[in-house]
Amino acid sequence: MALLRASQKALRLLLCAWGLATSAAAGAEVAASEYAVKAAFLYNFTKFVDWPPRVFTDERSPLKICVLGADPFGKALRSFMDEEVGGRRLQLLRVDTLNNPAACHVLFVSRSERDRLPQILAAVRGAPVLTVADTPEFLDDGGMVNFVLEGGKVRFEIDPEAAERSGIRISSKLLALARHVKGRP
Amino acid sequence: MPLRNVPIRQKLMLIALVTTGGTLLFAGAALIFFNAERFRQEMKVDLTTLAQIVAQNSTAALSFRDRTAAAETLHALSARQPIVAAGLYEKNGRLLAGYQRRPGVKLPPRPARDGVDFGADGLVVFHPVELKGERIGTVYLRSDLSELTARIEVQALTVGTVFLASGLAALLLSSRLQRLVSRPILDLSQTARAVSERQDYSLRAAKRGGDELGQLVDAFNQMLGQIQQRDSALQEAKEELERRVEERTRELARRNEELHQSNKELDDFAYIASHDLKEPLRGIHNFSNFLLEDYADKLDDEGRSKLETLGRLSRRMETLIDSLLQFSRLGRVDLAMDRVDLNEIVAGVLDSLAITLQEEKVEVRIPKPLPKVRADRARVGEIFANLIVNAVKYNDKPQKRVEIGMKNGSLSAGSPVFYVRDNGIGIPEKHHDAVFRIFKRLHGRDKFGGGTGAGLTIVKKIVERHHGRIWLESSPGGGTTFYFTLQEET
């Protein structure tokens, strides 16, 4: 048994090493592939998140994903817009100012808006909008989901209470995958 | 031993055991088979359910391609002993994470078609992982058959135990219950054997119930009753017959004794009477002679002639009495039986008759020598003498012939039959019996030389005292043949 564990550990280390090596070799493509993964994650988040029904006008009304600030995804996010989640089409919106942030269901705040974070988050506070970003202090500022890089791999951390306060329920399955869940050890 | 010769008791038990055993075996096998089949279905459902749970718990890990989370989810399966391998495949078929109970267990490189099925290495399920109506991957689970095998073993053991126990119970029960059928049959068979061995028709088979066997016993007993009745009727008839025969025999013996007695009395009477008659008769004869001699000169011719007639008649009466005496003596004295040569006797008789035979010019023939027989020498001589004298006396032929002999082949076939044949005058058939009567004469007193008429009666008496028989063949003018035997005919 000990031997088995040891070998599993060795395997895992080996895989990590391989992952690092490939990411190092990929070099220039890292940023692009990183945001491709993040785009997929963003898309997948919608499957593990429940919005209060009132945010949709009807059964078929689209699920709106808004990107605030400079769009780092390129085509990666757009490629998911043909998909449907729970019978709803995905709709990608680019927003610069937050006139009506409650019109979005998912709000990705780009790094370009890093300085305005408190204002942005304040604007959507209380509205059922899943806020996502990839800035380290995002959760502390009141954000809900934040991407982190761990060993070159895209991971995320979640503040489920922040989500609940605005009426959004995040699936425990998603929480189980999070690197860090705020409020939990 | 062939099955049909096995005793009925064992046959009945065999039937019970084979029936019970066969039924139990079939029921047991069916039970095991259907239970195993049901358990296989349950296993399928269970594994599918488990795959469904794993799929539910793997949606996030698959969505975010989190190998660690996927491996952890799969590792939870280690609590389920029969799961030997598990895998999570992404939508594109790549293996995201796997689980092996033992090292060396291989996972399929790519998922196969969805479904659950028994394969060579156990029960395998490929189950879709869906999220929000979209397929995002596949769960693979493989369970070994240890539970199924264990279950079948336990059931086989249970069925085997039940089989043995109920076999034992069936043996005990059938060994008791078979008596219901076999006992009456055995009883019947024993009774039948006893009846035929001892010829005792008063035996009865015991009846134990009103079923077909009971009816058989009744019928058997009825048959025995009928046989018994007939047997006793037969026995009675036989006894009655014996009783009657005995009665008749006694009656016959009594009558015989009476007859014998009266015969003897008659003989005694004849002897005494004739003996006592002789004395006064001699007196009459003597005195008639005295009269003739002493008073001849005083009598005329007529007187003398009457006296002579008186003398002649008295002489004649004396001869008659002598014959009667001789005859009655024959019935009184015992025969002196001896082995005698008949040739010798006949020769003696012919010697004593030699003068008569010469005078009458008689030709005597004896074609074959005569045998030796057991008889009374003197009496047999009398037979031949009387018959030869008669043969000569009643003969009017110029050449008289007498033949003495024995009928052909009569020696070998029982009693010998002797005969005396003449070429005399013959006897009409109606007189054939009368010739043997005493003092019976067929002709005038002085014809054919006279005589008392007792000769043949005496001959008949002698023959009968020898337990023989006498008879004759004759016709007028055709001569006469007298036949006789000297011993009881067989």
XYZ file of C-alpha atoms in Angstrom:
675
model
C 0.000 0.000 0.000
C 2.814 2.327 0.926
C 4.509 1.416 -2.276
C 1.300 2.167 -4.184
C 0.956 5.580 -2.596
C 4.586 6.299 -3.248
C 4.237 5.372 -6.884
C 1.085 7.491 -7.198
C 2.926 10.420 -5.674
C 5.796 9.870 -8.072
C 3.369 9.762 -10.983
C 1.721 12.967 -9.891
C 5.072 14.704 -9.579
C 5.998 13.456 -12.987
C 2.756 14.809 -14.468
C 3.350 18.189 -12.804
C 6.865 18.285 -14.170
C 5.514 17.432 -17.613
C 2.908 20.167 -17.281
C 5.559 22.755 -16.339
C 7.825 21.644 -19.141
C 5.073 21.925 -21.749
C 3.902 25.296 -20.469
C 7.501 26.607 -20.484
C 8.062 25.313 -23.991
C 4.780 26.799 -25.161
C 6.050 30.236 -24.074
C 4.247 32.673 -26.305
C 1.121 30.644 -26.485
C 0.759 30.498 -22.737
C -1.339 33.669 -22.534
C -3.574 32.570 -25.377
C -4.074 29.022 -24.030
C -4.555 30.382 -20.507
C -7.483 32.475 -21.630
C -8.819 29.631 -23.735
C -9.005 27.551 -20.538
C -10.474 30.472 -18.648
C -13.085 30.913 -21.397
C -14.033 27.239 -21.076
C -14.184 27.606 -17.307
C -16.362 30.662 -17.623
C -18.677 28.725 -19.866
C -18.672 25.751 -17.469
C -19.414 27.960 -14.461
C -22.834 28.701 -15.943
C -23.682 24.997 -15.564
C -22.972 24.929 -11.837
C -24.633 28.182 -10.930
C -28.329 28.791 -10.270
C -29.810 32.236 -10.768
C -33.132 33.246 -9.242
C -35.822 32.706 -11.894
C -36.850 36.367 -11.896
C -33.645 37.368 -13.758
C -34.944 35.666 -16.897
C -37.970 37.037 -18.661
C -38.936 33.561 -19.856
C -37.733 29.940 -20.321
C -35.939 30.661 -23.542
C -34.422 34.035 -22.728
C -30.634 33.981 -23.196
C -27.963 33.756 -20.551
C -25.863 36.874 -20.843
C -22.102 36.808 -20.259
C -20.618 40.284 -20.053
C -16.956 41.150 -20.328
C -16.070 44.452 -18.685
C -12.934 46.209 -19.887
C -10.349 44.982 -22.362
C -11.411 41.542 -23.677
C -8.517 39.089 -23.044
C -10.352 36.041 -24.553
C -10.231 36.889 -28.184
C -12.205 34.302 -30.107
C -12.006 31.714 -27.333
C -15.134 32.864 -25.529
C -17.050 33.593 -28.647
C -16.692 29.977 -29.760
C -18.938 28.908 -26.853
C -21.749 31.204 -27.876
C -23.241 28.499 -30.085
C -23.759 26.313 -27.041
C -26.884 26.160 -24.937
C -26.941 25.733 -21.195
C -30.157 24.399 -19.695
C -32.077 25.386 -22.796
C -30.744 28.908 -22.857
C -28.607 30.365 -25.527
C -25.425 32.137 -24.413
C -25.087 35.777 -25.267
C -21.774 37.600 -25.136
C -21.853 41.308 -24.349
C -18.955 43.710 -24.151
C -19.513 46.521 -21.734
C -17.292 49.436 -20.947
C -19.313 51.285 -18.407
C -21.635 49.740 -15.974
C -24.881 51.407 -16.831
C -27.064 48.497 -16.092
C -24.884 45.768 -14.659
C -27.941 43.795 -13.530
C -28.646 43.095 -17.204
C -25.751 40.593 -17.123
C -25.834 37.098 -15.560
C -22.085 36.589 -15.596
C -19.792 39.557 -15.350
C -16.110 39.063 -16.135
C -14.083 41.991 -14.961
C -10.921 42.311 -17.011
C -7.574 43.162 -15.453
C -7.802 46.492 -17.208
C -10.487 47.483 -14.735
C -8.351 46.460 -11.727
C -8.347 49.997 -10.297
C -12.088 50.421 -10.554
C -12.959 47.138 -8.915
C -14.573 48.496 -5.738
C -16.824 50.787 -7.740
C -17.781 48.096 -10.197
C -18.552 45.580 -7.461
C -20.502 48.187 -5.549
C -22.594 48.827 -8.647
C -23.702 45.190 -8.927
C -23.957 44.498 -5.176
C -27.271 42.921 -4.395
C -27.956 42.117 -8.047
C -27.938 38.423 -9.056
C -24.806 38.684 -11.175
C -21.970 36.132 -10.962
C -18.838 38.233 -10.794
C -15.681 36.654 -12.149
C -12.163 38.097 -12.485
C -8.520 37.090 -12.506
C -7.114 39.655 -10.110
C -5.637 38.492 -6.782
C -7.602 40.848 -4.507
C -10.935 40.243 -6.257
C -12.574 38.130 -3.548
C -11.450 40.566 -0.843
C -13.108 43.344 -2.747
C -16.395 41.414 -2.743
C -16.073 39.361 -5.969
C -17.457 35.865 -6.209
C -15.146 33.748 -8.431
C -11.504 34.468 -9.143
C -9.110 32.639 -11.470
C -5.689 31.760 -10.115
C -2.729 30.025 -11.725
C -1.361 27.083 -9.839
C 1.699 25.368 -11.257
C 0.817 26.791 -14.670
C -2.723 25.413 -14.416
C -5.850 27.479 -14.299
C -7.710 27.149 -11.007
C -10.251 29.219 -9.229
C -11.284 30.411 -5.826
C -14.838 31.147 -4.715
C -16.653 33.249 -2.133
C -19.993 31.436 -1.951
C -21.413 33.809 0.649
C -20.918 36.793 -1.625
C -22.860 34.889 -4.259
C -25.638 33.960 -1.879
C -26.002 37.529 -0.710
C -26.916 38.481 -4.257
C -29.296 35.504 -4.662
C -26.980 33.235 -6.643
C -26.426 29.606 -5.603
C -23.142 28.004 -6.552
C -23.154 24.202 -6.765
C -21.180 22.350 -4.123
C -19.587 20.406 -6.953
C -18.005 23.594 -8.168
C -16.980 24.492 -4.649
C -15.352 21.070 -4.363
C -13.082 21.927 -7.287
C -12.171 25.379 -6.008
C -8.559 25.945 -4.820
C -9.884 28.085 -2.106
C -13.328 28.736 -0.752
C -13.570 31.931 1.228
C -14.804 31.398 4.769
C -13.582 27.798 4.841
C -10.285 26.495 6.131
C -31.261 -57.788 -9.915
C -33.649 -56.405 -12.579
C -36.019 -53.723 -11.300
C -39.124 -55.941 -11.863
C -37.787 -58.574 -9.418
C -37.156 -56.078 -6.636
C -39.560 -56.641 -3.707
C -42.656 -54.454 -3.822
C -41.707 -52.774 -0.518
C -38.442 -51.513 -1.989
C -40.156 -50.576 -5.236
C -42.590 -48.327 -3.390
C -39.776 -46.681 -1.433
C -37.778 -46.265 -4.621
C -40.749 -44.553 -6.264
C -41.094 -42.173 -3.319
C -37.380 -41.416 -3.223
C -36.967 -40.954 -6.956
C -40.054 -38.730 -7.116
C -39.014 -36.622 -4.131
C -35.393 -36.496 -5.199
C -36.219 -35.654 -8.785
C -38.680 -32.936 -7.799
C -36.316 -31.437 -5.240
C -33.401 -31.542 -7.609
C -35.411 -29.843 -10.314
C -36.879 -27.277 -7.912
C -33.466 -26.651 -6.365
C -31.782 -26.221 -9.718
C -34.571 -23.903 -10.880
C -34.322 -21.903 -7.639
C -30.571 -21.496 -7.983
C -30.851 -20.634 -11.641
C -33.639 -18.056 -11.219
C -32.027 -16.554 -8.142
C -28.721 -16.251 -9.934
C -30.488 -14.672 -12.877
C -32.321 -12.248 -10.569
C -29.120 -11.425 -8.788
C -27.425 -10.739 -12.095
C -30.234 -8.319 -12.938
C -29.858 -6.741 -9.512
C -26.137 -6.468 -10.030
C -26.760 -4.703 -13.330
C -29.182 -2.270 -11.713
C -26.852 -1.726 -8.759
C -23.823 -1.095 -10.933
C -25.801 1.213 -13.196
C -27.025 3.135 -10.150
C -23.494 3.351 -8.867
C -22.300 4.552 -12.261
C -25.082 7.135 -12.195
C -23.941 8.398 -8.793
C -20.345 8.532 -9.930
C -21.465 10.391 -13.033
C -23.394 12.900 -10.915
C -20.391 13.477 -8.729
C -17.992 13.764 -11.613
C -19.713 16.494 -13.655
C -17.621 19.292 -12.214
C -14.366 17.344 -12.361
C -15.074 16.468 -16.012
C -16.200 19.967 -16.877
C -13.060 21.498 -15.496
C -10.898 18.457 -16.406
C -9.810 18.219 -12.797
C -7.911 14.908 -12.635
C -7.375 15.099 -8.909
C -11.045 15.665 -8.138
C -11.996 12.930 -10.618
C -9.506 10.487 -9.071
C -10.854 11.304 -5.606
C -14.414 10.668 -6.705
C -13.372 7.342 -8.198
C -11.356 6.436 -5.171
C -14.514 6.553 -3.097
C -15.376 3.292 -4.911
C -12.753 1.454 -2.887
C -15.474 1.060 -0.248
C -17.290 -1.185 -2.687
C -15.443 -4.492 -2.573
C -16.561 -5.953 -5.919
C -15.536 -2.861 -7.964
C -12.193 -3.806 -9.434
C -11.782 -0.944 -11.917
C -13.347 2.407 -12.697
C -12.646 5.195 -15.153
C -13.841 8.636 -16.180
C -13.600 9.508 -19.842
C -13.955 12.953 -21.296
C -16.391 13.803 -24.047
C -13.675 13.223 -26.648
C -12.935 9.737 -25.198
C -9.733 10.566 -23.372
C -9.268 8.968 -19.976
C -9.396 11.656 -17.337
C -8.913 9.475 -14.266
C -8.904 5.807 -13.402
C -9.149 3.558 -10.379
C -7.771 0.053 -9.951
C -8.359 -2.113 -6.914
C -5.230 -4.080 -7.688
C -2.257 -2.988 -9.765
C -2.192 -4.599 -13.161
C -5.891 -4.196 -13.785
C -6.264 -2.610 -17.224
C -8.729 0.093 -18.140
C -10.132 0.256 -21.652
C -8.215 2.945 -23.587
C -11.485 4.400 -24.862
C -15.067 4.075 -23.691
C -17.256 1.534 -25.444
C -20.930 1.883 -26.198
C -23.147 2.858 -23.274
C -24.725 -0.033 -21.434
C -24.245 -2.674 -18.820
C -23.288 -6.234 -19.624
C -21.593 -9.326 -18.297
C -18.274 -9.981 -19.940
C -15.456 -12.419 -19.570
C -13.924 -10.449 -16.689
C -17.065 -9.456 -14.819
C -19.898 -6.986 -15.058
C -18.986 -3.870 -17.067
C -20.936 -0.653 -17.369
C -20.355 2.440 -19.522
C -22.589 5.201 -18.310
C -22.977 8.681 -19.798
C -22.097 11.726 -17.710
C -24.513 14.493 -18.516
C -24.737 18.015 -17.330
C -27.659 20.298 -18.081
C -28.804 17.947 -20.810
C -25.400 17.812 -22.413
C -23.111 14.832 -22.547
C -19.771 15.640 -21.084
C -18.158 12.244 -20.608
C -18.447 8.565 -19.702
C -18.145 6.578 -16.485
C -16.663 3.111 -16.676
C -17.149 0.608 -13.874
C -16.156 -3.028 -13.674
C -17.365 -5.362 -10.940
C -16.079 -8.881 -10.419
C -18.439 -11.837 -9.919
C -17.285 -12.793 -6.425
C -20.636 -11.795 -4.904
C -22.551 -13.779 -7.512
C -20.326 -16.808 -7.028
C -20.609 -16.572 -3.255
C -24.356 -16.254 -3.490
C -24.687 -19.248 -5.801
C -22.450 -21.245 -3.475
C -24.571 -20.396 -0.441
C -27.742 -21.304 -2.308
C -26.288 -24.524 -3.635
C -25.271 -25.383 -0.085
C -28.764 -24.569 1.194
C -30.447 -26.548 -1.547
C -28.046 -29.440 -0.973
C -28.815 -29.455 2.750
C -32.542 -29.286 2.096
C -32.156 -32.050 -0.483
C -30.380 -34.335 1.956
C -32.716 -33.517 4.838
C -35.873 -34.004 2.801
C -34.407 -37.132 1.201
C -33.924 -38.518 4.698
C -37.419 -37.437 5.681
C -38.841 -39.001 2.503
C -36.957 -42.220 3.263
C -38.368 -42.353 6.787
C -41.876 -41.407 5.702
C -41.990 -43.704 2.705
C -40.605 -46.622 4.714
C -43.634 -46.196 6.974
C -46.215 -45.176 4.387
C -45.305 -47.858 1.849
C -46.785 -50.365 4.313
C -50.225 -48.996 3.505
C -49.862 -50.572 0.075
C -47.317 -53.320 0.559
C -48.703 -54.862 3.772
C -52.041 -56.028 2.274
C -50.223 -57.352 -0.808
C -47.643 -59.188 1.282
C -50.391 -60.568 3.517
C -52.314 -61.721 0.473
C -49.244 -63.335 -1.046
C -48.406 -65.078 2.248
C -51.940 -66.345 2.645
C -51.971 -67.603 -0.938
C -48.694 -69.449 -0.360
C -49.921 -70.926 2.931
C -53.152 -72.074 1.280
C -51.359 -73.829 -1.571
C -48.688 -75.342 0.685
C -50.993 -76.656 3.394
C -54.090 -77.194 1.211
C -55.926 -75.419 3.986
C -58.847 -73.556 2.460
C -60.105 -72.316 5.803
C -57.363 -69.634 5.871
C -58.406 -66.015 5.148
C -56.360 -62.943 4.200
C -56.713 -60.002 6.592
C -58.525 -56.990 5.114
C -57.089 -53.570 5.975
C -59.288 -51.138 4.099
C -61.935 -50.596 1.483
C -59.637 -49.649 -1.378
C -58.858 -51.803 -4.437
C -56.538 -53.931 -2.339
C -59.335 -54.450 0.157
C -61.608 -55.496 -2.713
C -58.903 -57.840 -3.963
C -58.621 -59.385 -0.495
C -62.423 -59.762 -0.394
C -62.489 -61.427 -3.799
C -59.624 -63.704 -2.794
C -61.375 -64.660 0.423
C -64.634 -65.302 -1.455
C -62.769 -67.555 -3.842
C -61.219 -69.397 -0.913
C -64.692 -69.769 0.588
C -66.043 -71.292 -2.603
C -63.096 -73.653 -2.855
C -63.529 -74.597 0.784
C -67.210 -75.333 0.222
C -66.518 -77.488 -2.793
C -63.648 -79.182 -1.058
C -65.773 -80.105 1.933
C -68.640 -81.210 -0.348
C -66.182 -83.410 -2.218
C -64.831 -84.760 1.034
C -68.349 -85.499 2.265
C -69.267 -87.223 -0.974
C -66.132 -89.317 -0.751
C -66.831 -90.282 2.842
C -70.445 -91.084 1.977
C -69.254 -93.265 -0.878
C -66.764 -95.061 1.346
C -69.407 -95.537 3.978
C -71.809 -96.991 1.439
C -69.189 -99.283 -0.060
C -68.321 -100.480 3.398
C -71.987 -101.035 4.164
C -72.494 -102.992 0.983
C -69.371 -104.999 1.603
C -70.552 -105.832 5.092
C -73.966 -106.727 3.726
C -72.371 -108.863 1.051
C -70.109 -110.575 3.556
C -73.096 -111.215 5.799
C -75.104 -112.690 2.964
C -72.130 -114.702 1.857
C -71.736 -116.000 5.367
C -75.450 -116.857 5.487
C -75.221 -118.550 2.133
C -72.168 -120.420 3.216
C -73.910 -121.437 6.385
C -77.039 -122.634 4.609
C -74.882 -124.446 2.031
C -73.035 -126.165 4.806
C -76.272 -127.052 6.534
C -77.594 -128.387 3.272
C -74.436 -130.442 2.749
C -74.619 -131.711 6.308
C -78.237 -132.555 5.804
C -77.526 -134.331 2.522
C -74.681 -136.294 4.054
C -76.518 -137.233 7.200
C -79.705 -138.021 5.336
C -78.011 -140.148 2.691
C -75.729 -141.808 5.224
C -78.666 -142.659 7.434
C -80.768 -143.730 4.418
C -78.178 -146.282 3.318
C -78.639 -148.548 6.361
C -82.383 -149.315 5.967
C -81.937 -149.471 2.190
C -79.344 -152.194 2.605
C -81.808 -154.002 4.853
C -84.515 -153.792 2.162
C -82.048 -155.089 -0.426
C -80.805 -157.876 1.782
C -84.270 -158.971 2.778
C -85.501 -158.943 -0.814
C -82.526 -161.224 -1.605
C -83.390 -163.442 1.354
C -86.961 -163.673 0.062
C -85.752 -164.660 -3.405
C -83.353 -167.258 -2.102
C -85.339 -168.726 0.776
C -88.856 -168.556 -0.645
C -88.165 -169.096 -4.367
C -90.228 -172.279 -4.513
C -93.203 -170.666 -2.827
C -93.390 -167.776 -5.198
C -94.800 -167.828 -8.643
C -93.064 -166.137 -11.580
C -94.870 -162.859 -11.060
C -93.840 -162.722 -7.388
C -90.220 -163.459 -8.293
C -90.261 -160.763 -10.984
C -91.603 -158.150 -8.505
C -88.991 -159.103 -5.929
C -86.251 -158.747 -8.569
C -87.612 -155.282 -9.443
C -87.544 -154.407 -5.731
C -83.881 -155.496 -5.557
C -83.000 -153.534 -8.685
C -84.721 -150.390 -7.456
C -83.057 -150.568 -4.069
C -79.628 -150.986 -5.760
C -80.383 -148.044 -7.920
C -81.372 -146.002 -4.908
C -78.096 -146.969 -3.292
C -76.113 -145.683 -6.270
C -78.059 -142.452 -6.139
C -77.344 -142.082 -2.432
C -73.676 -142.873 -3.024
C -73.509 -140.144 -5.643
C -75.195 -137.762 -3.282
C -72.786 -138.731 -0.529
C -69.832 -138.218 -2.838
C -71.176 -134.845 -3.910
C -71.841 -133.634 -0.397
C -68.425 -134.867 0.736
C -66.830 -132.710 -1.962
C -68.270 -129.644 -0.237
C -67.089 -130.720 3.197
C -63.504 -131.913 2.866
C -60.469 -129.763 2.216
C -58.567 -130.159 -1.035
C -55.092 -131.657 -0.885
C -53.374 -129.099 -3.074
C -50.112 -130.170 -4.655
C -48.056 -129.648 -7.755
C -49.305 -132.299 -10.133
C -48.412 -133.398 -13.641
C -51.598 -133.537 -15.689
C -50.014 -135.957 -18.227
C -49.513 -138.430 -15.407
C -53.090 -138.043 -14.190
C -54.645 -138.370 -17.654
C -52.478 -141.463 -18.313
C -53.724 -143.000 -14.996
C -57.361 -142.300 -15.914
C -56.914 -143.807 -19.378
C -55.319 -146.874 -17.796
C -58.275 -147.413 -15.478
C -60.641 -147.047 -18.421
C -58.506 -149.159 -20.758
C -60.974 -152.069 -21.073
C -63.949 -149.819 -21.848
C -61.923 -147.834 -24.355
C -60.802 -151.001 -26.099
C -64.321 -152.446 -26.197
C -65.785 -149.243 -27.568
C -62.869 -148.785 -29.993
C -62.202 -145.226 -28.882
C -59.390 -143.211 -30.351
C -57.892 -140.959 -27.689
C -55.676 -138.089 -28.826
C -53.491 -135.809 -26.730
C -52.004 -133.356 -29.328
C -49.585 -131.638 -26.936
C -48.169 -132.542 -23.561
C -50.131 -131.043 -20.678
C -48.537 -128.774 -18.055
C -48.022 -129.133 -14.338
C -50.540 -127.317 -12.151
C -51.385 -126.849 -8.506
C -54.417 -129.007 -7.799
C -55.859 -131.942 -5.806
C -54.506 -134.990 -7.582
C -57.473 -137.381 -6.921
C -60.182 -134.772 -7.696
C -58.578 -133.664 -10.977
C -58.458 -137.357 -11.932
C -62.215 -137.500 -11.265
C -62.748 -134.526 -13.607
C -60.928 -136.184 -16.490
C -62.490 -139.617 -15.745
C -66.030 -138.239 -15.720
C -65.530 -136.161 -18.883
C -63.873 -139.032 -20.793
C -66.567 -141.487 -19.708
C -69.268 -139.062 -20.824
C -67.468 -138.511 -24.127
C -67.475 -142.242 -24.777
C -70.945 -142.874 -23.357
C -72.857 -140.303 -25.344
C -71.430 -141.254 -28.690
C -73.188 -143.140 -31.447
C -70.366 -142.928 -33.991
C -68.710 -146.120 -35.169
C -65.284 -144.457 -34.788
C -65.419 -142.676 -31.439
C -62.802 -140.011 -30.865
C -61.773 -138.154 -27.678
C -59.247 -135.332 -27.645
C -57.693 -134.019 -24.461
C -55.663 -130.828 -24.513
C -55.035 -127.225 -23.577
C -56.258 -124.191 -25.473
C -53.527 -122.525 -27.525
C -51.659 -119.762 -25.787
C -53.693 -120.122 -22.684
C -50.602 -120.750 -20.558
C -49.076 -117.384 -21.197
C -52.366 -115.491 -20.967
C -53.422 -116.155 -17.391
C -55.162 -119.351 -16.320
C -54.738 -122.346 -18.628
C -57.966 -123.615 -20.184
C -58.190 -127.372 -20.618
C -60.650 -129.194 -22.777
C -62.067 -132.652 -23.486
C -63.571 -132.930 -26.953
C -65.650 -135.761 -28.478
C -67.426 -136.450 -31.725
C -70.546 -137.610 -29.863
C -74.211 -136.784 -30.097
C -73.890 -133.229 -28.894
C -76.150 -131.223 -26.577
C -78.775 -128.709 -27.690
C -77.973 -125.221 -26.557
C -81.021 -124.928 -24.287
C -79.661 -127.781 -22.168
C -76.136 -126.392 -21.774
C -76.857 -125.210 -18.232
C -79.082 -128.138 -17.259
C -76.379 -130.758 -17.813
C -74.631 -129.591 -14.644
C -77.724 -130.051 -12.427
C -77.611 -133.022 -10.077
C -79.525 -136.134 -11.136
C -80.489 -134.369 -14.341
C -80.537 -136.730 -17.260
C -81.382 -135.716 -20.778
C -82.086 -139.240 -21.915
C -84.024 -142.299 -20.810
C -82.818 -144.153 -17.704
C -81.213 -147.020 -19.608
C -80.147 -145.159 -22.725
C -76.406 -144.584 -23.280
C -75.508 -147.004 -20.524
C -77.554 -145.300 -17.784
C -76.049 -143.449 -14.830
C -77.067 -141.399 -11.858
C -76.790 -138.002 -13.570
C -74.413 -136.708 -10.894
C -71.157 -136.907 -12.925
C -71.116 -133.389 -14.378
C -72.467 -131.952 -11.147
C -69.496 -133.451 -9.302
C -67.096 -132.209 -12.020
C -68.505 -128.721 -11.716
C -68.176 -128.863 -7.935
C -64.512 -129.948 -8.148
C -63.712 -127.211 -10.683
C -65.368 -124.638 -8.484
C -63.517 -125.861 -5.412
C -60.356 -125.079 -7.413
C -61.832 -121.623 -8.040
C -62.047 -122.484 -11.700
C -64.853 -122.347 -14.227
C -66.448 -124.942 -16.546
C -68.415 -124.392 -19.719
C -69.126 -126.172 -22.976
C -69.505 -125.755 -26.688
C -71.817 -128.135 -28.393
C -74.528 -128.632 -30.924
C -76.618 -131.716 -31.657
C -74.624 -134.100 -33.903
C -71.568 -131.814 -33.861
C -69.841 -133.290 -30.854
C -69.213 -131.621 -27.502
C -66.234 -129.804 -26.010
C -66.024 -129.185 -22.259
C -63.654 -126.434 -21.185
C -62.447 -125.803 -17.666
C -59.855 -123.943 -15.657
C -58.274 -124.968 -12.382
C -57.476 -121.638 -10.796
C -58.913 -118.231 -10.385
C -58.936 -116.407 -13.687
C -56.938 -113.221 -13.705
